[in-house]
PDB file of C-alpha atoms in Angstrom:
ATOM      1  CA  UNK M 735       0.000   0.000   0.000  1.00 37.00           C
ATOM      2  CA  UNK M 736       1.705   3.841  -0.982  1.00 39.00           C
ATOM      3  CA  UNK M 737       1.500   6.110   1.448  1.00 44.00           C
ATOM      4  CA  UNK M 738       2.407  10.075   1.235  1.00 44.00           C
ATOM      5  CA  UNK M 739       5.185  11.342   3.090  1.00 45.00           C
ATOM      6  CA  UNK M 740       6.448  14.779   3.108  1.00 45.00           C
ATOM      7  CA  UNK M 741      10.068  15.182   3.028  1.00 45.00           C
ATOM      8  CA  UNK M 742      12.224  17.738   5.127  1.00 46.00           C
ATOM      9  CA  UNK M 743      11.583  20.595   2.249  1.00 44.00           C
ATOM     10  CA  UNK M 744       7.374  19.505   2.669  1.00 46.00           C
ATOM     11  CA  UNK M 745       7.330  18.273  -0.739  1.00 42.00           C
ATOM     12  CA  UNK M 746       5.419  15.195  -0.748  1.00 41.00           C
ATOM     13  CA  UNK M 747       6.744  12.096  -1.710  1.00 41.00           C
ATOM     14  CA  UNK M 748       5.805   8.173  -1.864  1.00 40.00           C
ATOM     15  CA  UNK M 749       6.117   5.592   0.386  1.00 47.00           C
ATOM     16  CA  UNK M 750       5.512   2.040   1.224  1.00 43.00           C
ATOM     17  CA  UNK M 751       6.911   1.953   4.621  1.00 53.00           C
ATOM     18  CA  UNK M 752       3.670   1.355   7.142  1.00 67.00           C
ATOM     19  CA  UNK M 753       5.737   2.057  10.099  1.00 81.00           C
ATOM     20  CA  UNK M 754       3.515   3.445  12.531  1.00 91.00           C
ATOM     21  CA  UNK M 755       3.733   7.048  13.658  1.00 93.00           C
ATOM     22  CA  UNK M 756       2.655   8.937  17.169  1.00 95.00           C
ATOM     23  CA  UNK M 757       2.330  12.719  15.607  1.00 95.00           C
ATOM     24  CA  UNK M 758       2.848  14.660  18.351  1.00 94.00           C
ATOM     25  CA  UNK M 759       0.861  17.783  17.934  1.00 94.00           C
ATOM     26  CA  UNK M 760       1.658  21.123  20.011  1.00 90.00           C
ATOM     27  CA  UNK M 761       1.243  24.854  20.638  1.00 85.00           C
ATOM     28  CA  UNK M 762       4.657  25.066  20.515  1.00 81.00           C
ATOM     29  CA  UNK M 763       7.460  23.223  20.090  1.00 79.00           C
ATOM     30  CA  UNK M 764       6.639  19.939  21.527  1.00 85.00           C
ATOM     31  CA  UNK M 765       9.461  18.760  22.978  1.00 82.00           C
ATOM     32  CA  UNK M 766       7.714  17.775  26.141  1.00 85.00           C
ATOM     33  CA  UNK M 767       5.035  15.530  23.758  1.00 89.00           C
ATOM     34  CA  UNK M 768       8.038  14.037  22.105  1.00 89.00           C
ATOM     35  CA  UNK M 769       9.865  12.766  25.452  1.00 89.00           C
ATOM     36  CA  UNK M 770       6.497  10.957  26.873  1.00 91.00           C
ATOM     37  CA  UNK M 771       5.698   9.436  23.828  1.00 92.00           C
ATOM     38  CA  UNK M 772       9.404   8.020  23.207  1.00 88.00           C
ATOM     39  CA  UNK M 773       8.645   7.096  27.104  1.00 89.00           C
ATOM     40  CA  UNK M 774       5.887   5.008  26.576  1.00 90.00           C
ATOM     41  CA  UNK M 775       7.477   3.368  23.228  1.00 88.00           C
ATOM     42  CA  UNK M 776      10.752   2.573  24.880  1.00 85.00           C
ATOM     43  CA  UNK M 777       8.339   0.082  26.709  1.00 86.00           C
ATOM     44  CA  UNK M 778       7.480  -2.031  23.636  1.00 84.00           C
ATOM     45  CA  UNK M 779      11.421  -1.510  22.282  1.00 69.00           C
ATOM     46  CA  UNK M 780       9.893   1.496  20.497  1.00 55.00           C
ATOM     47  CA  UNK M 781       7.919  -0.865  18.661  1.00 61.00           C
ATOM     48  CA  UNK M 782       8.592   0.550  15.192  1.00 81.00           C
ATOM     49  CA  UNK M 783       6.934   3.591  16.383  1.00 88.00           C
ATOM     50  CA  UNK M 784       8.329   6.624  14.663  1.00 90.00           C
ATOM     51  CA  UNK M 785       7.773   9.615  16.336  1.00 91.00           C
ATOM     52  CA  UNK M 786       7.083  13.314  14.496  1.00 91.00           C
ATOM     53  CA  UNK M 787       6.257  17.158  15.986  1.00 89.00           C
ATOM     54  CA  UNK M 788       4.185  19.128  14.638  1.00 89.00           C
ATOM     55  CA  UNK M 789       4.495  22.212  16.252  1.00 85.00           C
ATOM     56  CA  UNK M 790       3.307  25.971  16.648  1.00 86.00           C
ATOM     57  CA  UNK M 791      -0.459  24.701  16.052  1.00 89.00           C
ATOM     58  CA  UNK M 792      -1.960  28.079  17.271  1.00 87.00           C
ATOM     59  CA  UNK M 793      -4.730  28.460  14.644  1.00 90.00           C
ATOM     60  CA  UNK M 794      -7.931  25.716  15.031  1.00 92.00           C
ATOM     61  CA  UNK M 795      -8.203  26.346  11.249  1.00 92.00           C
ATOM     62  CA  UNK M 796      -4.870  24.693  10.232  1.00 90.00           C
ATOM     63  CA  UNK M 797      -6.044  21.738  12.020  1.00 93.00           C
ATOM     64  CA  UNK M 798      -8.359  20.312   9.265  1.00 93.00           C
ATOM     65  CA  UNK M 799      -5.758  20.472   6.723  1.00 90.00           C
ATOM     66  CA  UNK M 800      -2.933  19.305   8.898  1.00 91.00           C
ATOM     67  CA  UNK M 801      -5.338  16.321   9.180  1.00 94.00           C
ATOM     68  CA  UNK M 802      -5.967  15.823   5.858  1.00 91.00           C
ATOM     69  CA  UNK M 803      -1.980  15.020   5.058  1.00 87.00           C
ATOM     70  CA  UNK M 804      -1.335  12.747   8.275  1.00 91.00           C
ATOM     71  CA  UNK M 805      -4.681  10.737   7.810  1.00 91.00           C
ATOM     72  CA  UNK M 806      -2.970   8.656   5.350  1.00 88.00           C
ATOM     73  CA  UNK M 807      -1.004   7.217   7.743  1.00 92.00           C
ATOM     74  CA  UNK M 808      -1.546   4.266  10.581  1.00 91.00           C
ATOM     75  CA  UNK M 809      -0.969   6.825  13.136  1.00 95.00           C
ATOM     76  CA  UNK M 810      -2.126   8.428  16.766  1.00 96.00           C
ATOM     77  CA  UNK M 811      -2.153  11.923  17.618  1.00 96.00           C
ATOM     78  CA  UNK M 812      -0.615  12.908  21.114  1.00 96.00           C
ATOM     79  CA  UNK M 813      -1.239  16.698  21.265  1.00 94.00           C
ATOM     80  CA  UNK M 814      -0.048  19.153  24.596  1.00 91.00           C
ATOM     81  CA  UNK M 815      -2.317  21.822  23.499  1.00 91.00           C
ATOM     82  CA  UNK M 816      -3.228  23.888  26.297  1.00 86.00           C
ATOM     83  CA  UNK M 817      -5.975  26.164  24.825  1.00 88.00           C
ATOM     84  CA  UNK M 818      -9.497  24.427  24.852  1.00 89.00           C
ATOM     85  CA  UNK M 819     -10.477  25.681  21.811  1.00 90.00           C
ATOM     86  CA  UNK M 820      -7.435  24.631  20.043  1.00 92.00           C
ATOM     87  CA  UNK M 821      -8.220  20.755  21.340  1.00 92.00           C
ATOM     88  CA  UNK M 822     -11.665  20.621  20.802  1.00 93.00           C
ATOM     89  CA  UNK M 823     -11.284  21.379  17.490  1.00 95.00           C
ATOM     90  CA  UNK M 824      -8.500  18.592  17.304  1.00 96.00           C
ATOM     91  CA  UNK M 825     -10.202  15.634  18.571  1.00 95.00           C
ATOM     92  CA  UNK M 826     -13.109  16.823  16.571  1.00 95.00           C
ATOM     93  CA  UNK M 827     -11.812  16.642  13.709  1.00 95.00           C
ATOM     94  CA  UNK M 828      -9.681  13.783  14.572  1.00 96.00           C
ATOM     95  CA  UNK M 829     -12.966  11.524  15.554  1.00 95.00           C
ATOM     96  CA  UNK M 830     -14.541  12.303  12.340  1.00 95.00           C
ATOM     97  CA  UNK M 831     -11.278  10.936  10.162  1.00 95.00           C
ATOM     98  CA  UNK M 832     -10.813   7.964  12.876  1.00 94.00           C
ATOM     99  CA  UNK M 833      -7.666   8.823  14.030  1.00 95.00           C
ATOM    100  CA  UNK M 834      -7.210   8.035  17.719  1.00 95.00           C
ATOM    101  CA  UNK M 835      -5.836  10.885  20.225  1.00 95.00           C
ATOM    102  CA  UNK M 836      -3.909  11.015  23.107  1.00 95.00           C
ATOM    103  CA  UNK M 837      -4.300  14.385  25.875  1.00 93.00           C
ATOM    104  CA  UNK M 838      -1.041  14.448  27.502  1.00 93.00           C
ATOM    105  CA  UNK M 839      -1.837  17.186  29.160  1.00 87.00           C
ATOM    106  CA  UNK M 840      -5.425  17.639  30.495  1.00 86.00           C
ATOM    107  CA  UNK M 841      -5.143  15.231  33.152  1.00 88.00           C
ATOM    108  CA  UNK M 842      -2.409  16.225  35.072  1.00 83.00           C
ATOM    109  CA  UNK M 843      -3.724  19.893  34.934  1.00 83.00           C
ATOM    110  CA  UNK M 844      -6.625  18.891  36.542  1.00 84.00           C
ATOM    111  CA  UNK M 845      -5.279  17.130  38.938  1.00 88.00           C
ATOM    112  CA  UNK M 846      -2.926  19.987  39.834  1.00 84.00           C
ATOM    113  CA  UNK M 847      -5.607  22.356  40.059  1.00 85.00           C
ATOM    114  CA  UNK M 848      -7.282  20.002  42.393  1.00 86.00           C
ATOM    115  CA  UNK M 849      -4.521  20.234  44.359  1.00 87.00           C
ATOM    116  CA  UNK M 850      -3.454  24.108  44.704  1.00 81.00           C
ATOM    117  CA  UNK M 851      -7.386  24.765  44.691  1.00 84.00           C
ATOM    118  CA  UNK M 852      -6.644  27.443  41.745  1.00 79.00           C
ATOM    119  CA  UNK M 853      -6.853  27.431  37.990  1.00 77.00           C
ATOM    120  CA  UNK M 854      -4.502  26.547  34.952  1.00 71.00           C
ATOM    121  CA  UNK M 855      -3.205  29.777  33.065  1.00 67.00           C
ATOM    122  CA  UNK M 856      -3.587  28.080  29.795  1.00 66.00           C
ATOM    123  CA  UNK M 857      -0.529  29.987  27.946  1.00 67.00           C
ATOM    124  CA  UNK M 858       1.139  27.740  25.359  1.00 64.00           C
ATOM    125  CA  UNK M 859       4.862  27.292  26.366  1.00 58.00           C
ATOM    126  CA  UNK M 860       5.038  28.277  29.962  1.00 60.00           C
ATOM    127  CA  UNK M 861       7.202  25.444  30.860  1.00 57.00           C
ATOM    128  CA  UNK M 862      10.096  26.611  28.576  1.00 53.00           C
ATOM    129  CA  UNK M 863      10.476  29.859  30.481  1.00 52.00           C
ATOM    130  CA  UNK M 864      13.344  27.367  32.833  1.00 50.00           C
ATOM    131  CA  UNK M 865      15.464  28.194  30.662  1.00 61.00           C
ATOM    132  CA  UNK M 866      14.578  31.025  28.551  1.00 67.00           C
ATOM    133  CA  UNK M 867      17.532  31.390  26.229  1.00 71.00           C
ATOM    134  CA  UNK M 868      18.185  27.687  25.297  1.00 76.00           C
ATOM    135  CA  UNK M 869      14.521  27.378  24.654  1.00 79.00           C
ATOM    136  CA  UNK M 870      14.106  30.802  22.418  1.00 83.00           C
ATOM    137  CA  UNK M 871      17.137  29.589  19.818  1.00 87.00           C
ATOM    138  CA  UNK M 872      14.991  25.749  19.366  1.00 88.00           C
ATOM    139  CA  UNK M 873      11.823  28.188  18.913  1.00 91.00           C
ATOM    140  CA  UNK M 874      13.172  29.919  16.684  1.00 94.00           C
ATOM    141  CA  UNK M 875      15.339  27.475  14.699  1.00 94.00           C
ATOM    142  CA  UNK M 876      11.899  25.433  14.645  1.00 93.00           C
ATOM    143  CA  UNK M 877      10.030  28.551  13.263  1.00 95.00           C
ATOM    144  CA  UNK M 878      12.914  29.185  10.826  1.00 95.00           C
ATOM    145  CA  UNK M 879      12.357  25.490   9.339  1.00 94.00           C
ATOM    146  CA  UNK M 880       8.871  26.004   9.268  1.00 93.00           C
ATOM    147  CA  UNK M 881       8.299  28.904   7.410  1.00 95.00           C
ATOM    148  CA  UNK M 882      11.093  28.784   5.209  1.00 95.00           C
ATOM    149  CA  UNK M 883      10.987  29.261   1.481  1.00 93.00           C
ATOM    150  CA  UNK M 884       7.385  30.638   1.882  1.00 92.00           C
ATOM    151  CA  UNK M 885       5.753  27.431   2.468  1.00 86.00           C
ATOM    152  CA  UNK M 886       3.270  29.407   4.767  1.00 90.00           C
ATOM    153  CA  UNK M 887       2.669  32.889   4.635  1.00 90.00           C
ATOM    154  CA  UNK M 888       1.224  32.616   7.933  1.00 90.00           C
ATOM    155  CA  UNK M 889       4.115  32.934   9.347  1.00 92.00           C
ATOM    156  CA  UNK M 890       4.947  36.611   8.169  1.00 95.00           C
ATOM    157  CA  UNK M 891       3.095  37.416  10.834  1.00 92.00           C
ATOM    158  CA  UNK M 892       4.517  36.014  13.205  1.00 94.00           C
ATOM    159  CA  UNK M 893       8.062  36.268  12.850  1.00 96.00           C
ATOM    160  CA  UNK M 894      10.777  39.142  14.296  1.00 96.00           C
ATOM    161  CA  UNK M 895      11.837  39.285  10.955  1.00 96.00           C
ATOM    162  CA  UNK M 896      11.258  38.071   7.192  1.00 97.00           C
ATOM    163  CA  UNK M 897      14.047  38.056   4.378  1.00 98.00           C
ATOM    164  CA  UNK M 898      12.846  38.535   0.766  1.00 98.00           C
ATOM    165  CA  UNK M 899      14.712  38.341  -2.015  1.00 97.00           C
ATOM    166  CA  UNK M 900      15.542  36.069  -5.491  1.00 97.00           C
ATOM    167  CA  UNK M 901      16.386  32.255  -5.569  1.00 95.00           C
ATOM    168  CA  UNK M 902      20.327  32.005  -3.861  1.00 94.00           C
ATOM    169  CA  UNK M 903      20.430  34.809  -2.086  1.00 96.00           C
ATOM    170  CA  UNK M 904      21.251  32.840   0.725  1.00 95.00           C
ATOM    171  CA  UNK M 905      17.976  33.300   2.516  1.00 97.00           C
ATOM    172  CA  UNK M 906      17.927  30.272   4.300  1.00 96.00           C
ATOM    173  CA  UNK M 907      21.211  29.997   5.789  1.00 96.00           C
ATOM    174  CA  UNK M 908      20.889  33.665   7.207  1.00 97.00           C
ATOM    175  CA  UNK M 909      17.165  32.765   8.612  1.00 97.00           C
ATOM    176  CA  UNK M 910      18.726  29.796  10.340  1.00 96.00           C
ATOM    177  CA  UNK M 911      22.009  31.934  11.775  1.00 94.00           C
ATOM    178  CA  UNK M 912      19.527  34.312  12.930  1.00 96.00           C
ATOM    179  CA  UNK M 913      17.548  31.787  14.652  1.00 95.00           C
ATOM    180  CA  UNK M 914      20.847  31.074  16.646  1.00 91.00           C
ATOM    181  CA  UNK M 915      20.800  34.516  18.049  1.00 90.00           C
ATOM    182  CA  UNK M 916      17.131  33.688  19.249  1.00 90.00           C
ATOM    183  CA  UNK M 917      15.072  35.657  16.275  1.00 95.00           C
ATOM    184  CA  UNK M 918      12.374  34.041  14.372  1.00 96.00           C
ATOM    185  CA  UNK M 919      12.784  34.772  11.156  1.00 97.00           C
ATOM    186  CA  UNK M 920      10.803  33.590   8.078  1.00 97.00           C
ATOM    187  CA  UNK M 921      11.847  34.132   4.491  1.00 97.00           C
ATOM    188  CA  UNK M 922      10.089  34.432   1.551  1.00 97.00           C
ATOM    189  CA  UNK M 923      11.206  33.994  -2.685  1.00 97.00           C
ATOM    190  CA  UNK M 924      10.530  36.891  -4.933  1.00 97.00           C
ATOM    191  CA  UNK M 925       9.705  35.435  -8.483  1.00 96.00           C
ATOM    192  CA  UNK M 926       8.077  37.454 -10.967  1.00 96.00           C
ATOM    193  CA  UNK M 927       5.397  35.386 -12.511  1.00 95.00           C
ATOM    194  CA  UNK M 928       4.262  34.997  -8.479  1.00 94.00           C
ATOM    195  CA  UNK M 929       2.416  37.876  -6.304  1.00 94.00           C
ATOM    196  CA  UNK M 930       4.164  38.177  -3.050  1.00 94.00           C
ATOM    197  CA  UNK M 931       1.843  37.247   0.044  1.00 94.00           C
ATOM    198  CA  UNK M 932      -0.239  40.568   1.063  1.00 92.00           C
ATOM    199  CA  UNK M 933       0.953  40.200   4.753  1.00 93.00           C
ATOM    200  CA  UNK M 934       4.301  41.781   4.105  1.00 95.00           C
ATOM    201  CA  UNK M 935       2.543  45.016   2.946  1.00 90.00           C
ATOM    202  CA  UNK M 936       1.795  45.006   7.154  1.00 89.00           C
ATOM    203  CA  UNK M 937       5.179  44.716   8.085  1.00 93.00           C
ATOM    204  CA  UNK M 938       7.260  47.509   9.856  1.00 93.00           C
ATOM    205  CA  UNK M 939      10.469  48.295   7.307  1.00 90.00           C
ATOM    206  CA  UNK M 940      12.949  47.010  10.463  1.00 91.00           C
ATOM    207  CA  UNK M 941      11.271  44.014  10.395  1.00 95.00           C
ATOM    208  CA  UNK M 942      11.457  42.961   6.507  1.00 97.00           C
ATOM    209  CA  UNK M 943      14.658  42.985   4.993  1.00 97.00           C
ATOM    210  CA  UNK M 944      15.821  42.217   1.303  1.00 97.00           C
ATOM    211  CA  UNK M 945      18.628  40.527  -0.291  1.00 98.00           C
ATOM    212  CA  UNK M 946      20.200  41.253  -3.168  1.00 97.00           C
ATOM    213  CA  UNK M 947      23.096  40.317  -5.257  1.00 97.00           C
ATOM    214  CA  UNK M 948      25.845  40.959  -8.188  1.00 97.00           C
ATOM    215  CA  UNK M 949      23.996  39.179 -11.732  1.00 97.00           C
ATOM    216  CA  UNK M 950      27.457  37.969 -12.337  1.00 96.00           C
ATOM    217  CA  UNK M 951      28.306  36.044  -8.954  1.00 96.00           C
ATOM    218  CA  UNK M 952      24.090  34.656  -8.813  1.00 96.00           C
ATOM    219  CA  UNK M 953      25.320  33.490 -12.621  1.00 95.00           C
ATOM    220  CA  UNK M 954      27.993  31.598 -11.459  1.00 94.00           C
ATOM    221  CA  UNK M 955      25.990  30.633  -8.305  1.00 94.00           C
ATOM    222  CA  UNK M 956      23.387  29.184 -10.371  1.00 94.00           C
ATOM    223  CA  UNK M 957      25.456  27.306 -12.861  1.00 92.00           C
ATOM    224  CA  UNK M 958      27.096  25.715  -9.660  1.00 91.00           C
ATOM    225  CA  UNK M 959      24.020  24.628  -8.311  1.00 88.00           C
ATOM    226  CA  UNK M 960      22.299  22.837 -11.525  1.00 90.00           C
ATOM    227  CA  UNK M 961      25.758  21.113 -11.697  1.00 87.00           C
ATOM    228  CA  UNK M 962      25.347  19.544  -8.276  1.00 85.00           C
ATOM    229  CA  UNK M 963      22.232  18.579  -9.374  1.00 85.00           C
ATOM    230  CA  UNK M 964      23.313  17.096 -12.471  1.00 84.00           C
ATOM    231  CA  UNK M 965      20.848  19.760 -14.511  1.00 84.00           C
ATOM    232  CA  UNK M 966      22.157  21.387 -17.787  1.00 80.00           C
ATOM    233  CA  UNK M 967      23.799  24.199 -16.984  1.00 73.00           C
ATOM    234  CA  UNK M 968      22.241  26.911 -20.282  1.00 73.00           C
ATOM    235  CA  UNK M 969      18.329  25.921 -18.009  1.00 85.00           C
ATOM    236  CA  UNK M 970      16.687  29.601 -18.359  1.00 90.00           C
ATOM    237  CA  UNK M 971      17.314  29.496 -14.352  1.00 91.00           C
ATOM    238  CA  UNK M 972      20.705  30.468 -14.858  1.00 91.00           C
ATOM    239  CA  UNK M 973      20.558  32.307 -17.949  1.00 94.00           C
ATOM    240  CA  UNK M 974      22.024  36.134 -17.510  1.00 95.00           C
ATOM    241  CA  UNK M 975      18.764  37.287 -18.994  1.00 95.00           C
ATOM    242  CA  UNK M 976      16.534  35.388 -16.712  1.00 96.00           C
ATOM    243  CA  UNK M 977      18.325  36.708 -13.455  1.00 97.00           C
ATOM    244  CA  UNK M 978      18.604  40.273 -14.599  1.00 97.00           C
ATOM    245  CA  UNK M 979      14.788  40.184 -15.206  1.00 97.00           C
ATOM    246  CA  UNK M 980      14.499  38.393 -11.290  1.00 97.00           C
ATOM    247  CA  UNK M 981      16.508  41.378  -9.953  1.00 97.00           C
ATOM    248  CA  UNK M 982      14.744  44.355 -11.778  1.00 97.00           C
ATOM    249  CA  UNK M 983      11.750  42.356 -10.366  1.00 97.00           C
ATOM    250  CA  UNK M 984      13.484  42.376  -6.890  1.00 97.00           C
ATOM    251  CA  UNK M 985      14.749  45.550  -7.096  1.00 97.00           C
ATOM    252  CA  UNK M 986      11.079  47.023  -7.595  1.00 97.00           C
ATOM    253  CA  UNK M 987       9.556  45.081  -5.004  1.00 96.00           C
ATOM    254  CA  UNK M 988      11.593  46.260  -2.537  1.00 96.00           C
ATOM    255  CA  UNK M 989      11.462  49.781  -3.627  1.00 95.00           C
ATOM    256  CA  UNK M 990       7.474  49.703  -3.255  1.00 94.00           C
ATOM    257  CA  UNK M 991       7.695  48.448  -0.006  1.00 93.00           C
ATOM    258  CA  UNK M 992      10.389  50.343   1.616  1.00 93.00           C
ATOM    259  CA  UNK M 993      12.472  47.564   3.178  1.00 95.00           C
ATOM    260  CA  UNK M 994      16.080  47.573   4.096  1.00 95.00           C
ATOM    261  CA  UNK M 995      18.516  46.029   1.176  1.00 97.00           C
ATOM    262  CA  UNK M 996      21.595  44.447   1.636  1.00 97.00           C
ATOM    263  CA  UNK M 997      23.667  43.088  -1.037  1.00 97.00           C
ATOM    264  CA  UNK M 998      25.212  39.778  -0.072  1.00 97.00           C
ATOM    265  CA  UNK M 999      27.759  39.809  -2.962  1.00 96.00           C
ATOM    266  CA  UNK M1000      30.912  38.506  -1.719  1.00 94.00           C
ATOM    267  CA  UNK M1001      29.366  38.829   1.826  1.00 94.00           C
ATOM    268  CA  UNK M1002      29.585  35.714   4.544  1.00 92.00           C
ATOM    269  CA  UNK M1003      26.378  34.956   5.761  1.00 94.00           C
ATOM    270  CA  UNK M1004      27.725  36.505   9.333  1.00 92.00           C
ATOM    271  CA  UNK M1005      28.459  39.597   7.924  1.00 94.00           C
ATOM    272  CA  UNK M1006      24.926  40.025   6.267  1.00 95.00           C
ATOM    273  CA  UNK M1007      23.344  39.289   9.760  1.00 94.00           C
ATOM    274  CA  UNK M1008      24.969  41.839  11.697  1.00 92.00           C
ATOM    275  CA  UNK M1009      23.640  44.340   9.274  1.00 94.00           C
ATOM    276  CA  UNK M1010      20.283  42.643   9.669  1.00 96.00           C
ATOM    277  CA  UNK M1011      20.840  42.814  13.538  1.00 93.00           C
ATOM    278  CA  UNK M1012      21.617  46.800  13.108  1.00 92.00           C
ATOM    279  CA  UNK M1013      18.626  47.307  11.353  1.00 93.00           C
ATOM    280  CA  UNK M1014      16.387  45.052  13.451  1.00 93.00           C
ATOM    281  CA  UNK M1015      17.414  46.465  16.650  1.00 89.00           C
ATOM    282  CA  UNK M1016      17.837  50.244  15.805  1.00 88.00           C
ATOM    283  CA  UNK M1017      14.178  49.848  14.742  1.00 86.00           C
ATOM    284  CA  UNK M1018      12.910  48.415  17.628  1.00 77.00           C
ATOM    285  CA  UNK M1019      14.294  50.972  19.833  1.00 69.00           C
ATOM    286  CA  UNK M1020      12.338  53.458  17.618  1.00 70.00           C
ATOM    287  CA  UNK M1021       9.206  51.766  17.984  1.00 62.00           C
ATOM    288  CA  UNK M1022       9.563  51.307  21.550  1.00 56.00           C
TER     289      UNK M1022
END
């Protein structure tokens, strides 16, 4: 029997493995879903169990669709979801697709609120506030994986900061070394036969930033990369024509919008985020 799979980039692929899989689904990161779960499978050697977060479930309406790509699967759902609207909504529409669920949660808060005679805040991610700066880089490097590439635009919202700019522009590896310095950053491609997402219209300029680059290095850039790939090297993608029509495109975008450019020609991705830093933080002391 085929099954769909989504691999680490969320493109979906094939696959006839029927391992089974506890999803552990959380308002955050989930960390604390994953360790009881791998808990309770270390007691059947794990089992075959394989064992997958799916965090920063804040919105009840991603839950149907969320559904609709794990349903496939022989699977549970263990969820720490703390607001009630969030789980109702969850085991709802869990029920109706006959996938079993698992409150980790729930219980223990209400025996704890037996116990102190008071009631449960119900704030998502209270637990990580131990250890505030260890926890704040996994948020964010979580959030940086999540929204990357523009898989959701959701996320523009959301984030400290979001990168535009063309294809190899190193977007992701500066959202990821930002992430290390505890900002959640998204990032999202500028092509010109695709509208950008309306949300970054909202965005304060400190908190959008765009990326350009030389048409001669992305050239050679681009030629690199269909090599590794094994792709002719004259595809349009790396024509000169092709990226000087991306980079007018760019170029105008970012005009419109009145975001911060940096040019990340000959530039190590360290470099490029201290300027990002500058900007970030010179804003927010503005705004504040």
């Amino acid at each position: 029997m085929l099954n769909w799979e989504r691999d680490n980039k969320g493109v979906f692929i094939i696959s006839n493995d029927l391992k089974p899989i506890i999803f552990i689904v959380s308002d955050s990161i989930g960390e604390t879903g994953e360790l009881v779960a791998r808990a309770a499978a270390s007691q059947f050697n794990h089992g075959g169990v394989e064992i997958r977060r799916l965090s920063y479930v804040n919105d009840p309406n991603e839950i149907p669709e969320l559904l609709e790509e794990i349903k496939h699967f022989k699977c549970i759902i263990a969820y720490t979801l703390v607001v009630p609207e969030l789980k109702d909504r969850l085991v709802r529409e869990a029920r109706n697709l006959g996938i079993p669920t698992v409150d980790l949660l729930t219980p223990m808060m209400d025996a704890v609120a037996s116990l102190v005679h008071n009631s449960p805040k119900l704030e998502p991610g209270l637990v990580r506030r131990t250890d505030d700066e260890y926890f704040h880089k996994v948020e964010a490097i979580e959030f940086a994986v999540k929204y990357d590439d523009g898989k959701d635009p959701r996320g523009i919202g959301r984030a400290d900061l979001v990168v535009v700019g063309i294809s190899r522009t190193s977007k992701t590896p500066l959202c990821m070394y930002l992430a290390h310095m505890r900002l959640k950053a998204a990032n999202v491609p500028l092509v010109p036969e695709v509208s950008p997402p309306e949300e970054l219209q909202n965005l304060p300029p400190h908190r959008l930033i765009g990326l350009t680059i030389k048409p001669q290095q992305l050239y050679e850039i681009r030629r690199e990369r269909l090599n590794s790939l094994g792709l002719a090297s004259n595809a349009d993608y790396a024509s000169m024509e092709r990226i000087l029509k991306e980079l007018d495109y760019a170029e105008g975008f970012m005009k419109r919008i009145g975001c911060s450019v940096i040019d990340v020609t000959n530039r190590a991705v360290e470099e490029t985020a201290s300027r990002v830093l500058e900007i970030y933080y010179r804003g927010e002391r503005l705004v504040r």
